[in-house]
């Protein structure tokens, strides 16, 4: 982000301090937010979180034209997990997703009912609408995600992530492009099944490489990002006070 200011901001990046994002501080203590209900649901199986974006825009292809890939996968994923009792799926939809599907005519009411029915019938699929996503981050072994802030936040956990790419969407945000460099991207059913096969087997060949890369890209300063922001603000206020001191002394004279 600091480098982006250097490239695109007329004032450069001297006024920008790289501290990391304060939302990642909550990810430092995931063990404290583990949920017994999710553990019971997983029943010892690897739990996969699916994060579909709400920006569903019907288009000329199965993917649609928005950031979301829900239209591509809404039938496939429930069917895929229904045949995989070795895994459990928690769907963590954006709060606007289901309403947007109807408002934009992306799914008919009967199709949305079909989706919910398929999830219930599978026996190993849960739609999670609790206020906090942190318990799912703690309980899950891996994530399937459209391009969203979750791609960056989940990276902090170091767990595997499959980027559900929309080749017909708006394109990757510049700050999110790195996800594809260290995580596989999926546009087809075999892409998804290969990833799920590895999760089920506990096979994570890129684990060390991915964690090292994310550790360098996602700042995690000592004491947390909030504390780092406070240090930056304190230092700048002290510098401003020192700069003003000679002027105030002259005015007093």
PDB file of C-alpha atoms in Angstrom:
ATOM      1  CA  UNK A   1       0.000   0.000   0.000  1.00  0.00           C
ATOM      2  CA  UNK A   2       2.840   2.400   0.794  1.00  0.00           C
ATOM      3  CA  UNK A   3       4.418   1.599  -2.558  1.00  0.00           C
ATOM      4  CA  UNK A   4       1.076   2.280  -4.252  1.00  0.00           C
ATOM      5  CA  UNK A   5       1.056   5.777  -2.745  1.00  0.00           C
ATOM      6  CA  UNK A   6       4.562   6.307  -4.110  1.00  0.00           C
ATOM      7  CA  UNK A   7       3.359   5.350  -7.585  1.00  0.00           C
ATOM      8  CA  UNK A   8      -0.037   7.036  -7.674  1.00  0.00           C
ATOM      9  CA  UNK A   9      -0.202   9.890  -5.132  1.00  0.00           C
ATOM     10  CA  UNK A  10       0.991  13.361  -6.165  1.00  0.00           C
ATOM     11  CA  UNK A  11       2.392  13.838  -2.653  1.00  0.00           C
ATOM     12  CA  UNK A  12       4.356  10.585  -2.725  1.00  0.00           C
ATOM     13  CA  UNK A  13       4.490   8.229   0.255  1.00  0.00           C
ATOM     14  CA  UNK A  14       6.446  10.210   2.851  1.00  0.00           C
ATOM     15  CA  UNK A  15       3.235  10.816   4.795  1.00  0.00           C
ATOM     16  CA  UNK A  16       2.322   7.112   4.846  1.00  0.00           C
ATOM     17  CA  UNK A  17       3.419   4.732   7.589  1.00  0.00           C
ATOM     18  CA  UNK A  18       3.160   0.997   6.994  1.00  0.00           C
ATOM     19  CA  UNK A  19       1.709  -0.486  10.179  1.00  0.00           C
ATOM     20  CA  UNK A  20      -0.423  -3.361   8.968  1.00  0.00           C
ATOM     21  CA  UNK A  21      -4.225  -3.548   9.230  1.00  0.00           C
ATOM     22  CA  UNK A  22      -5.806  -3.348  12.711  1.00  0.00           C
ATOM     23  CA  UNK A  23      -8.375  -6.017  11.798  1.00  0.00           C
ATOM     24  CA  UNK A  24      -5.599  -8.591  11.882  1.00  0.00           C
ATOM     25  CA  UNK A  25      -5.095  -8.040  15.606  1.00  0.00           C
ATOM     26  CA  UNK A  26      -8.262 -10.049  16.249  1.00  0.00           C
ATOM     27  CA  UNK A  27      -6.665 -12.984  14.420  1.00  0.00           C
ATOM     28  CA  UNK A  28      -3.800 -13.177  16.902  1.00  0.00           C
ATOM     29  CA  UNK A  29      -6.000 -14.859  19.519  1.00  0.00           C
ATOM     30  CA  UNK A  30      -8.174 -17.254  17.539  1.00  0.00           C
ATOM     31  CA  UNK A  31      -7.888 -19.982  20.158  1.00  0.00           C
ATOM     32  CA  UNK A  32      -9.971 -17.802  22.500  1.00  0.00           C
ATOM     33  CA  UNK A  33     -12.914 -17.699  20.076  1.00  0.00           C
ATOM     34  CA  UNK A  34     -13.191 -21.385  19.224  1.00  0.00           C
ATOM     35  CA  UNK A  35     -16.805 -22.529  19.141  1.00  0.00           C
ATOM     36  CA  UNK A  36     -17.929 -25.869  20.592  1.00  0.00           C
ATOM     37  CA  UNK A  37     -20.864 -25.949  18.185  1.00  0.00           C
ATOM     38  CA  UNK A  38     -18.597 -25.761  15.147  1.00  0.00           C
ATOM     39  CA  UNK A  39     -16.327 -28.440  16.594  1.00  0.00           C
ATOM     40  CA  UNK A  40     -19.341 -30.702  17.127  1.00  0.00           C
ATOM     41  CA  UNK A  41     -20.544 -30.040  13.583  1.00  0.00           C
ATOM     42  CA  UNK A  42     -17.110 -30.841  12.110  1.00  0.00           C
ATOM     43  CA  UNK A  43     -16.998 -34.072  14.147  1.00  0.00           C
ATOM     44  CA  UNK A  44     -13.273 -34.475  13.569  1.00  0.00           C
ATOM     45  CA  UNK A  45     -13.477 -33.786   9.830  1.00  0.00           C
ATOM     46  CA  UNK A  46     -11.499 -30.979   8.194  1.00  0.00           C
ATOM     47  CA  UNK A  47     -13.830 -27.996   7.994  1.00  0.00           C
ATOM     48  CA  UNK A  48     -13.766 -25.840   4.861  1.00  0.00           C
ATOM     49  CA  UNK A  49     -15.137 -22.287   4.846  1.00  0.00           C
ATOM     50  CA  UNK A  50     -16.744 -20.937   1.661  1.00  0.00           C
ATOM     51  CA  UNK A  51     -16.813 -17.138   1.391  1.00  0.00           C
ATOM     52  CA  UNK A  52     -19.011 -16.000  -1.543  1.00  0.00           C
ATOM     53  CA  UNK A  53     -18.941 -12.278  -2.366  1.00  0.00           C
ATOM     54  CA  UNK A  54     -22.268 -10.412  -2.542  1.00  0.00           C
ATOM     55  CA  UNK A  55     -21.505  -8.606  -5.830  1.00  0.00           C
ATOM     56  CA  UNK A  56     -23.520 -10.990  -8.006  1.00  0.00           C
ATOM     57  CA  UNK A  57     -24.094  -9.619 -11.508  1.00  0.00           C
ATOM     58  CA  UNK A  58     -25.780 -11.923 -14.034  1.00  0.00           C
ATOM     59  CA  UNK A  59     -23.894 -11.945 -17.312  1.00  0.00           C
ATOM     60  CA  UNK A  60     -23.281 -13.855 -20.501  1.00  0.00           C
ATOM     61  CA  UNK A  61     -21.241 -16.583 -18.745  1.00  0.00           C
ATOM     62  CA  UNK A  62     -21.884 -18.815 -15.694  1.00  0.00           C
ATOM     63  CA  UNK A  63     -19.600 -16.581 -13.603  1.00  0.00           C
ATOM     64  CA  UNK A  64     -21.498 -13.350 -14.143  1.00  0.00           C
ATOM     65  CA  UNK A  65     -19.866  -9.945 -14.252  1.00  0.00           C
ATOM     66  CA  UNK A  66     -19.331  -9.101 -10.559  1.00  0.00           C
ATOM     67  CA  UNK A  67     -16.715  -9.993  -7.974  1.00  0.00           C
ATOM     68  CA  UNK A  68     -18.846 -12.924  -6.838  1.00  0.00           C
ATOM     69  CA  UNK A  69     -18.557 -16.413  -8.305  1.00  0.00           C
ATOM     70  CA  UNK A  70     -21.617 -17.707  -6.433  1.00  0.00           C
ATOM     71  CA  UNK A  71     -23.553 -18.237  -9.681  1.00  0.00           C
ATOM     72  CA  UNK A  72     -20.774 -20.533 -10.883  1.00  0.00           C
ATOM     73  CA  UNK A  73     -20.710 -22.744  -7.802  1.00  0.00           C
ATOM     74  CA  UNK A  74     -24.124 -22.646  -6.082  1.00  0.00           C
ATOM     75  CA  UNK A  75     -25.147 -26.032  -7.431  1.00  0.00           C
ATOM     76  CA  UNK A  76     -21.721 -27.665  -7.678  1.00  0.00           C
ATOM     77  CA  UNK A  77     -20.421 -27.128  -4.142  1.00  0.00           C
ATOM     78  CA  UNK A  78     -23.437 -28.551  -2.250  1.00  0.00           C
ATOM     79  CA  UNK A  79     -23.373 -31.553  -4.593  1.00  0.00           C
ATOM     80  CA  UNK A  80     -19.603 -31.957  -4.175  1.00  0.00           C
ATOM     81  CA  UNK A  81     -19.739 -31.925  -0.377  1.00  0.00           C
ATOM     82  CA  UNK A  82     -22.763 -34.225  -0.288  1.00  0.00           C
ATOM     83  CA  UNK A  83     -20.529 -36.919  -1.797  1.00  0.00           C
ATOM     84  CA  UNK A  84     -17.613 -36.114   0.540  1.00  0.00           C
ATOM     85  CA  UNK A  85     -18.494 -37.202   4.099  1.00  0.00           C
ATOM     86  CA  UNK A  86     -14.790 -36.830   4.918  1.00  0.00           C
ATOM     87  CA  UNK A  87     -15.150 -33.026   4.860  1.00  0.00           C
ATOM     88  CA  UNK A  88     -17.505 -30.430   6.333  1.00  0.00           C
ATOM     89  CA  UNK A  89     -18.448 -27.114   4.727  1.00  0.00           C
ATOM     90  CA  UNK A  90     -19.380 -23.887   6.472  1.00  0.00           C
ATOM     91  CA  UNK A  91     -20.792 -21.257   4.130  1.00  0.00           C
ATOM     92  CA  UNK A  92     -20.037 -17.773   5.392  1.00  0.00           C
ATOM     93  CA  UNK A  93     -22.063 -15.542   3.025  1.00  0.00           C
ATOM     94  CA  UNK A  94     -21.783 -11.781   3.029  1.00  0.00           C
ATOM     95  CA  UNK A  95     -24.888 -10.399   4.804  1.00  0.00           C
ATOM     96  CA  UNK A  96     -26.036  -8.836   1.512  1.00  0.00           C
ATOM     97  CA  UNK A  97     -25.617 -11.948  -0.648  1.00  0.00           C
ATOM     98  CA  UNK A  98     -29.044 -13.571  -0.517  1.00  0.00           C
ATOM     99  CA  UNK A  99     -30.915 -10.266  -0.782  1.00  0.00           C
ATOM    100  CA  UNK A 100     -28.748  -9.234  -3.740  1.00  0.00           C
ATOM    101  CA  UNK A 101     -29.457 -12.495  -5.533  1.00  0.00           C
ATOM    102  CA  UNK A 102     -33.138 -11.611  -5.562  1.00  0.00           C
ATOM    103  CA  UNK A 103     -32.791  -7.881  -6.181  1.00  0.00           C
ATOM    104  CA  UNK A 104     -30.630  -8.430  -9.263  1.00  0.00           C
ATOM    105  CA  UNK A 105     -32.649 -11.336 -10.586  1.00  0.00           C
ATOM    106  CA  UNK A 106     -29.656 -13.644 -10.302  1.00  0.00           C
ATOM    107  CA  UNK A 107     -31.605 -16.519  -8.719  1.00  0.00           C
ATOM    108  CA  UNK A 108     -35.320 -17.159  -8.627  1.00  0.00           C
ATOM    109  CA  UNK A 109     -36.918 -17.806  -5.200  1.00  0.00           C
ATOM    110  CA  UNK A 110     -37.323 -21.462  -6.148  1.00  0.00           C
ATOM    111  CA  UNK A 111     -33.614 -21.715  -6.995  1.00  0.00           C
ATOM    112  CA  UNK A 112     -32.585 -20.147  -3.699  1.00  0.00           C
ATOM    113  CA  UNK A 113     -34.895 -22.607  -1.916  1.00  0.00           C
ATOM    114  CA  UNK A 114     -33.235 -25.397  -3.910  1.00  0.00           C
ATOM    115  CA  UNK A 115     -29.815 -24.222  -2.716  1.00  0.00           C
ATOM    116  CA  UNK A 116     -30.851 -24.149   0.950  1.00  0.00           C
ATOM    117  CA  UNK A 117     -32.526 -27.537   0.622  1.00  0.00           C
ATOM    118  CA  UNK A 118     -29.415 -29.072  -0.941  1.00  0.00           C
ATOM    119  CA  UNK A 119     -27.298 -27.717   1.912  1.00  0.00           C
ATOM    120  CA  UNK A 120     -29.630 -29.183   4.534  1.00  0.00           C
ATOM    121  CA  UNK A 121     -29.845 -32.533   2.770  1.00  0.00           C
ATOM    122  CA  UNK A 122     -26.072 -32.939   2.530  1.00  0.00           C
ATOM    123  CA  UNK A 123     -25.721 -33.305   6.306  1.00  0.00           C
ATOM    124  CA  UNK A 124     -22.217 -31.815   6.351  1.00  0.00           C
ATOM    125  CA  UNK A 125     -23.005 -28.255   5.217  1.00  0.00           C
ATOM    126  CA  UNK A 126     -23.794 -25.352   7.539  1.00  0.00           C
ATOM    127  CA  UNK A 127     -24.776 -21.791   6.562  1.00  0.00           C
ATOM    128  CA  UNK A 128     -23.208 -19.560   9.207  1.00  0.00           C
ATOM    129  CA  UNK A 129     -24.833 -16.171   9.793  1.00  0.00           C
ATOM    130  CA  UNK A 130     -23.519 -15.344  13.252  1.00  0.00           C
ATOM    131  CA  UNK A 131     -22.240 -11.778  13.763  1.00  0.00           C
ATOM    132  CA  UNK A 132     -18.553 -12.708  13.972  1.00  0.00           C
ATOM    133  CA  UNK A 133     -16.595 -14.675  11.388  1.00  0.00           C
ATOM    134  CA  UNK A 134     -13.707 -15.323  13.791  1.00  0.00           C
ATOM    135  CA  UNK A 135     -15.025 -18.663  15.134  1.00  0.00           C
ATOM    136  CA  UNK A 136     -15.128 -20.015  11.569  1.00  0.00           C
ATOM    137  CA  UNK A 137     -11.582 -18.770  10.950  1.00  0.00           C
ATOM    138  CA  UNK A 138     -10.499 -20.635  14.081  1.00  0.00           C
ATOM    139  CA  UNK A 139     -12.337 -23.877  13.319  1.00  0.00           C
ATOM    140  CA  UNK A 140     -11.647 -24.166   9.598  1.00  0.00           C
ATOM    141  CA  UNK A 141      -8.802 -26.054   7.977  1.00  0.00           C
ATOM    142  CA  UNK A 142      -9.054 -24.178   4.665  1.00  0.00           C
ATOM    143  CA  UNK A 143     -11.086 -21.577   2.790  1.00  0.00           C
ATOM    144  CA  UNK A 144     -12.683 -21.152  -0.629  1.00  0.00           C
ATOM    145  CA  UNK A 145     -13.033 -17.442  -1.308  1.00  0.00           C
ATOM    146  CA  UNK A 146     -13.983 -14.922  -3.926  1.00  0.00           C
ATOM    147  CA  UNK A 147     -11.779 -11.842  -4.059  1.00  0.00           C
ATOM    148  CA  UNK A 148     -12.583  -9.961  -0.844  1.00  0.00           C
ATOM    149  CA  UNK A 149     -10.975  -8.728   2.349  1.00  0.00           C
ATOM    150  CA  UNK A 150     -11.187 -12.316   3.653  1.00  0.00           C
ATOM    151  CA  UNK A 151      -8.452 -13.307   1.188  1.00  0.00           C
ATOM    152  CA  UNK A 152      -6.027 -11.055   3.067  1.00  0.00           C
ATOM    153  CA  UNK A 153      -7.388 -11.703   6.560  1.00  0.00           C
ATOM    154  CA  UNK A 154      -7.451 -15.482   6.234  1.00  0.00           C
ATOM    155  CA  UNK A 155      -3.863 -15.384   5.033  1.00  0.00           C
ATOM    156  CA  UNK A 156      -2.870 -14.327   8.559  1.00  0.00           C
ATOM    157  CA  UNK A 157      -3.930 -17.771   9.818  1.00  0.00           C
ATOM    158  CA  UNK A 158      -1.433 -19.427   7.441  1.00  0.00           C
ATOM    159  CA  UNK A 159      -4.054 -21.973   6.360  1.00  0.00           C
ATOM    160  CA  UNK A 160      -4.641 -23.041   2.727  1.00  0.00           C
ATOM    161  CA  UNK A 161      -6.933 -20.877   0.611  1.00  0.00           C
ATOM    162  CA  UNK A 162      -8.400 -21.508  -2.828  1.00  0.00           C
ATOM    163  CA  UNK A 163      -9.039 -18.282  -4.708  1.00  0.00           C
ATOM    164  CA  UNK A 164     -12.310 -18.581  -6.644  1.00  0.00           C
ATOM    165  CA  UNK A 165     -11.389 -16.452  -9.604  1.00  0.00           C
ATOM    166  CA  UNK A 166     -13.976 -14.748 -11.777  1.00  0.00           C
ATOM    167  CA  UNK A 167     -12.406 -14.472 -15.238  1.00  0.00           C
ATOM    168  CA  UNK A 168     -15.354 -12.330 -16.364  1.00  0.00           C
ATOM    169  CA  UNK A 169     -15.422 -10.012 -13.346  1.00  0.00           C
ATOM    170  CA  UNK A 170     -13.850  -6.598 -12.729  1.00  0.00           C
ATOM    171  CA  UNK A 171     -10.396  -8.113 -12.157  1.00  0.00           C
ATOM    172  CA  UNK A 172      -8.154  -8.406  -9.137  1.00  0.00           C
ATOM    173  CA  UNK A 173      -7.529  -5.391  -6.970  1.00  0.00           C
ATOM    174  CA  UNK A 174      -3.859  -4.484  -7.080  1.00  0.00           C
ATOM    175  CA  UNK A 175      -3.327  -5.112  -3.378  1.00  0.00           C
ATOM    176  CA  UNK A 176      -4.980  -8.525  -3.657  1.00  0.00           C
ATOM    177  CA  UNK A 177      -3.051  -9.889  -6.605  1.00  0.00           C
ATOM    178  CA  UNK A 178      -0.455 -11.594  -4.415  1.00  0.00           C
ATOM    179  CA  UNK A 179      -3.031 -14.123  -3.238  1.00  0.00           C
ATOM    180  CA  UNK A 180      -2.851 -15.859  -6.590  1.00  0.00           C
ATOM    181  CA  UNK A 181       0.930 -16.118  -6.325  1.00  0.00           C
ATOM    182  CA  UNK A 182       0.852 -18.245  -3.178  1.00  0.00           C
ATOM    183  CA  UNK A 183      -2.577 -19.865  -3.395  1.00  0.00           C
ATOM    184  CA  UNK A 184      -4.113 -21.849  -6.242  1.00  0.00           C
ATOM    185  CA  UNK A 185      -6.904 -20.225  -8.243  1.00  0.00           C
ATOM    186  CA  UNK A 186     -10.003 -22.082  -9.425  1.00  0.00           C
ATOM    187  CA  UNK A 187     -12.203 -21.555 -12.449  1.00  0.00           C
ATOM    188  CA  UNK A 188     -13.291 -25.168 -13.036  1.00  0.00           C
ATOM    189  CA  UNK A 189     -14.644 -28.151 -11.089  1.00  0.00           C
ATOM    190  CA  UNK A 190     -11.338 -30.091 -11.283  1.00  0.00           C
ATOM    191  CA  UNK A 191      -9.548 -27.075  -9.763  1.00  0.00           C
ATOM    192  CA  UNK A 192     -11.879 -27.253  -6.747  1.00  0.00           C
ATOM    193  CA  UNK A 193     -11.816 -31.024  -6.353  1.00  0.00           C
ATOM    194  CA  UNK A 194      -8.006 -31.130  -6.454  1.00  0.00           C
ATOM    195  CA  UNK A 195      -7.863 -28.571  -3.651  1.00  0.00           C
ATOM    196  CA  UNK A 196     -10.451 -30.433  -1.564  1.00  0.00           C
ATOM    197  CA  UNK A 197      -8.594 -33.713  -2.101  1.00  0.00           C
ATOM    198  CA  UNK A 198      -5.474 -32.135  -0.589  1.00  0.00           C
ATOM    199  CA  UNK A 199      -7.414 -30.684   2.350  1.00  0.00           C
ATOM    200  CA  UNK A 200      -9.035 -34.041   3.075  1.00  0.00           C
ATOM    201  CA  UNK A 201      -5.639 -35.747   2.967  1.00  0.00           C
ATOM    202  CA  UNK A 202      -3.951 -33.078   5.101  1.00  0.00           C
ATOM    203  CA  UNK A 203      -1.575 -32.422   2.214  1.00  0.00           C
ATOM    204  CA  UNK A 204      -0.282 -28.836   2.169  1.00  0.00           C
ATOM    205  CA  UNK A 205       2.894 -28.751   0.048  1.00  0.00           C
ATOM    206  CA  UNK A 206       3.100 -24.932  -0.078  1.00  0.00           C
ATOM    207  CA  UNK A 207       2.638 -24.410   3.645  1.00  0.00           C
ATOM    208  CA  UNK A 208       6.143 -23.193   4.502  1.00  0.00           C
ATOM    209  CA  UNK A 209       6.492 -21.071   1.355  1.00  0.00           C
ATOM    210  CA  UNK A 210       3.039 -19.517   1.808  1.00  0.00           C
ATOM    211  CA  UNK A 211       3.544 -18.690   5.490  1.00  0.00           C
ATOM    212  CA  UNK A 212       6.929 -17.131   4.799  1.00  0.00           C
ATOM    213  CA  UNK A 213       5.505 -15.011   1.979  1.00  0.00           C
ATOM    214  CA  UNK A 214       2.496 -13.874   3.987  1.00  0.00           C
ATOM    215  CA  UNK A 215       4.694 -13.121   6.943  1.00  0.00           C
ATOM    216  CA  UNK A 216       6.645 -10.688   4.776  1.00  0.00           C
ATOM    217  CA  UNK A 217       3.609  -9.173   3.033  1.00  0.00           C
ATOM    218  CA  UNK A 218       1.181  -8.886   5.950  1.00  0.00           C
ATOM    219  CA  UNK A 219       2.768  -6.799   8.660  1.00  0.00           C
ATOM    220  CA  UNK A 220       2.375  -8.170  12.178  1.00  0.00           C
ATOM    221  CA  UNK A 221       4.355  -5.767  14.391  1.00  0.00           C
ATOM    222  CA  UNK A 222       5.229  -6.645  17.944  1.00  0.00           C
ATOM    223  CA  UNK A 223       2.343  -5.893  20.272  1.00  0.00           C
ATOM    224  CA  UNK A 224      -0.151  -5.735  17.427  1.00  0.00           C
ATOM    225  CA  UNK A 225      -1.099  -3.306  14.677  1.00  0.00           C
ATOM    226  CA  UNK A 226      -3.159  -1.106  16.992  1.00  0.00           C
ATOM    227  CA  UNK A 227      -0.115  -0.534  19.185  1.00  0.00           C
ATOM    228  CA  UNK A 228       1.986   0.232  16.086  1.00  0.00           C
ATOM    229  CA  UNK A 229      -0.547   2.843  14.938  1.00  0.00           C
ATOM    230  CA  UNK A 230      -0.433   4.446  18.380  1.00  0.00           C
ATOM    231  CA  UNK A 231       3.357   4.623  18.233  1.00  0.00           C
ATOM    232  CA  UNK A 232       3.197   6.357  14.821  1.00  0.00           C
ATOM    233  CA  UNK A 233       0.600   8.877  16.034  1.00  0.00           C
ATOM    234  CA  UNK A 234       2.561   9.564  19.232  1.00  0.00           C
ATOM    235  CA  UNK A 235       5.773  10.120  17.260  1.00  0.00           C
ATOM    236  CA  UNK A 236       4.108  12.503  14.800  1.00  0.00           C
ATOM    237  CA  UNK A 237       2.429  14.498  17.551  1.00  0.00           C
ATOM    238  CA  UNK A 238       5.750  14.768  19.384  1.00  0.00           C
ATOM    239  CA  UNK A 239       7.459  15.952  16.173  1.00  0.00           C
ATOM    240  CA  UNK A 240       4.746  18.562  15.582  1.00  0.00           C
ATOM    241  CA  UNK A 241       5.036  19.792  19.162  1.00  0.00           C
ATOM    242  CA  UNK A 242       8.806  20.081  18.829  1.00  0.00           C
ATOM    243  CA  UNK A 243       8.462  21.967  15.531  1.00  0.00           C
ATOM    244  CA  UNK A 244       6.033  24.431  17.090  1.00  0.00           C
ATOM    245  CA  UNK A 245       8.123  25.044  20.193  1.00  0.00           C
ATOM    246  CA  UNK A 246      10.526  27.697  18.644  1.00  0.00           C
ATOM    247  CA  UNK A 247       7.619  29.650  17.175  1.00  0.00           C
ATOM    248  CA  UNK A 248       5.803  29.653  20.487  1.00  0.00           C
ATOM    249  CA  UNK A 249       8.987  30.800  22.258  1.00  0.00           C
ATOM    250  CA  UNK A 250       9.369  33.731  19.829  1.00  0.00           C
ATOM    251  CA  UNK A 251       5.740  34.684  20.283  1.00  0.00           C
ATOM    252  CA  UNK A 252       6.212  34.701  24.049  1.00  0.00           C
ATOM    253  CA  UNK A 253       9.210  37.030  23.720  1.00  0.00           C
TER     254      UNK A 253
END
